[in-house]
Amino acid sequence: MDNYAVFRTPQTINYGRNSLEKLGNEAALSGKKALIISDKIMDTLGYVNSCRNYLSKENVENVVYLGVESEPTDKYVTEALELLKAEQCDFVISLGGGSCIDTAKAIAVLATNGGYIGDYMRGNKIAKEAAIPHIAIPTTAGTGSEATDVTVITNTSNDVKMMIKQPAFMPTVAIVDPLLTITSPQSVTAATGIDALSHAIEAYISRLSHPMTDMAALSGMKLIVNNLLKAYEDGENLDAREAMSLGALQAGMAFTNASVCLVHGMSRPIGALFHVPHGYSNAMLLPAVLEFSKDSSIDRLADLGRIFSPEANSKTNKEAAEIAVSSVRDLCLQLNIPNLSGFGIEKQPFESVVSKMANDALASGSPGNNPKVPTKLEIEELYHICFNYDFSTDNKVR
Ligand SMILES: NC(=O)c1ccc[n+]([C@@H]2O[C@H](COP(=O)([O-])OP(=O)(O)OC[C@H]3O[C@@H](n4cnc5c(N)ncnc54)[C@H](O)[C@@H]3O)[C@@H](O)[C@H]2O)c1
Ligand SMILES: [Fe+2]
């Protein structure tokens, strides 16, 4: 099969301001009793009640799990799965950031395929049975998890952020209502927005990219580059919030079908060991890793440079690719992204796990999709560079 490629998405994507109103109809098509996976912040903001009201109107029973307190662990998955079984729920609704959505994905698959979530890592166990229906409702413009067949769950016994990717994890329905992101605090807007940008860029430069993913990645990059700072500076700018939700969704559609690369491979171990929010750990790595990858992806990064700056149109591809890297660095600076040291990580504990992190990064498979495939030593060097990375100057990464 020459030029074979595959492009998976949820069965239905509802998108736009007030699209949450569609929840009742979608739920009635999905089952009789829902388990809502969310967190206490969503509850306090009144979002959980809004969802329950839409369900009541369609006579869909529901039970709520609010135990997602951080990026998801196997502990939340076990707890919520027990609740699903005890309450005989026949589908799940996730409401929140990627943490709630990823928890719900694991439950939807385990409900019909059984076992421990870690069993599904690297395809060791394949989910052959269809998952129970899952309606994903993101409240961050970030992960794009509502449209990916990926779930990231921390194994609490060895501190590994398990990246699991199989078709059964794809949500059945996504409801992407940008109005739900208005309450996102500045730091969450910055972190999740850079995560979305990393998805679009990594999907675009990935060795596994193809024309369908390029379409989504290019559109996602444009929307995010033109709107992230606006949403960060004025959280009530509805047009910017809407563009970010759409950009994050498209970036998710792109990377789930083209894969992420070195940034995500190196980012997960930092998140698992030092509890750095996922978007921040990506941002801390993104400029240095793009600099490392640049010479192997000049033409693609030139496209990104021309999205950032019209001046790049009159430059060579090599110059435009340099503009891409420096523009990403400037954006991180404007979003007040700290480096690893600035985040409060101590040098010695960090140094002592660099080798483990490089091994975990390589084992995830993501670095193998990078335009320049790194050695373990190169990954270790990048971790050292990023520890004290200065977002205000060129840090001369090889
Ligand atoms: N499955 C995928 O495809 C995929 C892709 C990228 C990242 N991830 C994973 O997603 C997780 C991160 O998700 P995230 O970046 O969306 O953050 P998150 O879900 O961890 O949320 C961060 C914080 O922001 C709060 N929050 C979320 N939306 C809010 C809103 N509208 N108003 C106020 N507060 C709000 C949450 O309650 C939480 O305290 C990580 O575990 C990461 O590994 C998954
Ligand atoms: Fe991500």
mmCIF file of C-alpha atoms and ligand atoms in Angstrom, residues 39 41-42 45 47 71-72 97-100 102 105 139-140 143 145 148 150-152 161 180-181 183-185 188 192 195 199 255 278, ligand 1:
data_model
loop_
_atom_site.group_PDB
_atom_site.id
_atom_site.type_symbol
_atom_site.label_atom_id
_atom_site.label_comp_id
_atom_site.label_asym_id
_atom_site.label_seq_id
_atom_site.Cartn_x
_atom_site.Cartn_y
_atom_site.Cartn_z
ATOM 1 C CA ASP A 39 -13.210 17.756 39.301
ATOM 2 C CA ILE A 41 -13.220 23.207 40.282
ATOM 3 C CA MET A 42 -15.711 22.320 37.525
ATOM 4 C CA LEU A 45 -17.866 26.870 38.638
ATOM 5 C CA TYR A 47 -20.367 23.453 34.984
ATOM 6 C CA GLU A 71 -3.011 14.940 36.191
ATOM 7 C CA PRO A 72 -4.576 11.471 36.135
ATOM 8 C CA GLY A 97 -9.255 19.555 31.058
ATOM 9 C CA GLY A 98 -7.252 16.707 29.593
ATOM 10 C CA SER A 99 -6.961 15.160 33.051
ATOM 11 C CA CYS A 100 -10.695 14.431 33.298
ATOM 12 C CA ASP A 102 -8.028 10.964 29.884
ATOM 13 C CA LYS A 105 -11.075 7.284 28.283
ATOM 14 C CA THR A 139 -12.797 23.137 29.399
ATOM 15 C CA THR A 140 -9.223 23.975 28.407
ATOM 16 C CA THR A 143 -4.822 18.872 24.973
ATOM 17 C CA SER A 145 -7.867 14.937 24.021
ATOM 18 C CA THR A 148 -7.509 11.780 20.194
ATOM 19 C CA VAL A 150 -4.491 8.676 23.365
ATOM 20 C CA THR A 151 -4.716 8.564 27.140
ATOM 21 C CA VAL A 152 -1.906 9.501 29.515
ATOM 22 C CA LYS A 161 3.396 8.686 32.761
ATOM 23 C CA LEU A 180 -16.407 26.851 29.073
ATOM 24 C CA THR A 181 -12.794 28.036 28.721
ATOM 25 C CA THR A 183 -12.836 30.871 33.427
ATOM 26 C CA SER A 184 -9.459 29.277 32.719
ATOM 27 C CA PRO A 185 -6.852 31.175 34.823
ATOM 28 C CA VAL A 188 -3.658 27.427 32.712
ATOM 29 C CA THR A 192 -2.594 24.495 27.822
ATOM 30 C CA ASP A 195 0.522 22.282 24.715
ATOM 31 C CA HIS A 199 0.740 19.293 19.198
ATOM 32 C CA PHE A 255 -1.251 14.688 16.310
ATOM 33 C CA HIS A 278 1.974 19.071 31.082
HETATM 34 N N1 LIG B 1 -4.947 12.378 25.653
HETATM 35 C C1 LIG B 1 -4.313 13.290 24.961
HETATM 36 O O1 LIG B 1 -4.404 13.307 23.746
HETATM 37 C C2 LIG B 1 -3.499 14.291 25.700
HETATM 38 C C3 LIG B 1 -2.799 15.281 24.989
HETATM 39 C C4 LIG B 1 -2.052 16.195 25.718
HETATM 40 C C5 LIG B 1 -2.042 16.141 27.098
HETATM 41 N N2 LIG B 1 -2.717 15.173 27.762
HETATM 42 C C6 LIG B 1 -2.745 15.071 29.213
HETATM 43 O O2 LIG B 1 -3.735 15.973 29.712
HETATM 44 C C7 LIG B 1 -3.376 16.377 31.028
HETATM 45 C C8 LIG B 1 -3.373 17.900 31.128
HETATM 46 O O3 LIG B 1 -4.629 18.424 30.779
HETATM 47 P P1 LIG B 1 -4.856 20.010 30.752
HETATM 48 O O4 LIG B 1 -3.626 20.657 30.275
HETATM 49 O O5 LIG B 1 -6.115 20.284 30.035
HETATM 50 O O6 LIG B 1 -4.965 20.408 32.294
HETATM 51 P P2 LIG B 1 -5.812 19.772 33.497
HETATM 52 O O7 LIG B 1 -6.956 18.981 33.006
HETATM 53 O O8 LIG B 1 -4.853 19.060 34.401
HETATM 54 O O9 LIG B 1 -6.353 21.091 34.207
HETATM 55 C C9 LIG B 1 -5.452 21.979 34.865
HETATM 56 C C10 LIG B 1 -6.187 22.751 35.949
HETATM 57 O O10 LIG B 1 -7.031 23.708 35.334
HETATM 58 C C11 LIG B 1 -8.350 23.608 35.855
HETATM 59 N N3 LIG B 1 -9.276 24.002 34.804
HETATM 60 C C12 LIG B 1 -9.519 23.359 33.647
HETATM 61 N N4 LIG B 1 -10.403 24.043 32.900
HETATM 62 C C13 LIG B 1 -10.724 25.152 33.608
HETATM 63 C C14 LIG B 1 -11.625 26.243 33.378
HETATM 64 N N5 LIG B 1 -12.326 26.360 32.255
HETATM 65 N N6 LIG B 1 -11.750 27.168 34.350
HETATM 66 C C15 LIG B 1 -11.019 27.074 35.504
HETATM 67 N N7 LIG B 1 -10.157 26.089 35.770
HETATM 68 C C16 LIG B 1 -10.022 25.132 34.826
HETATM 69 C C17 LIG B 1 -8.493 22.148 36.285
HETATM 70 O O11 LIG B 1 -9.491 22.000 37.259
HETATM 71 C C18 LIG B 1 -7.089 21.883 36.816
HETATM 72 O O12 LIG B 1 -6.972 22.309 38.154
HETATM 73 C C19 LIG B 1 -1.995 15.793 31.284
HETATM 74 O O13 LIG B 1 -2.118 14.628 32.067
HETATM 75 C C20 LIG B 1 -1.477 15.472 29.917
HETATM 76 O O14 LIG B 1 -0.519 14.448 29.917
HETATM 77 C C21 LIG B 1 -3.450 14.268 27.070
#
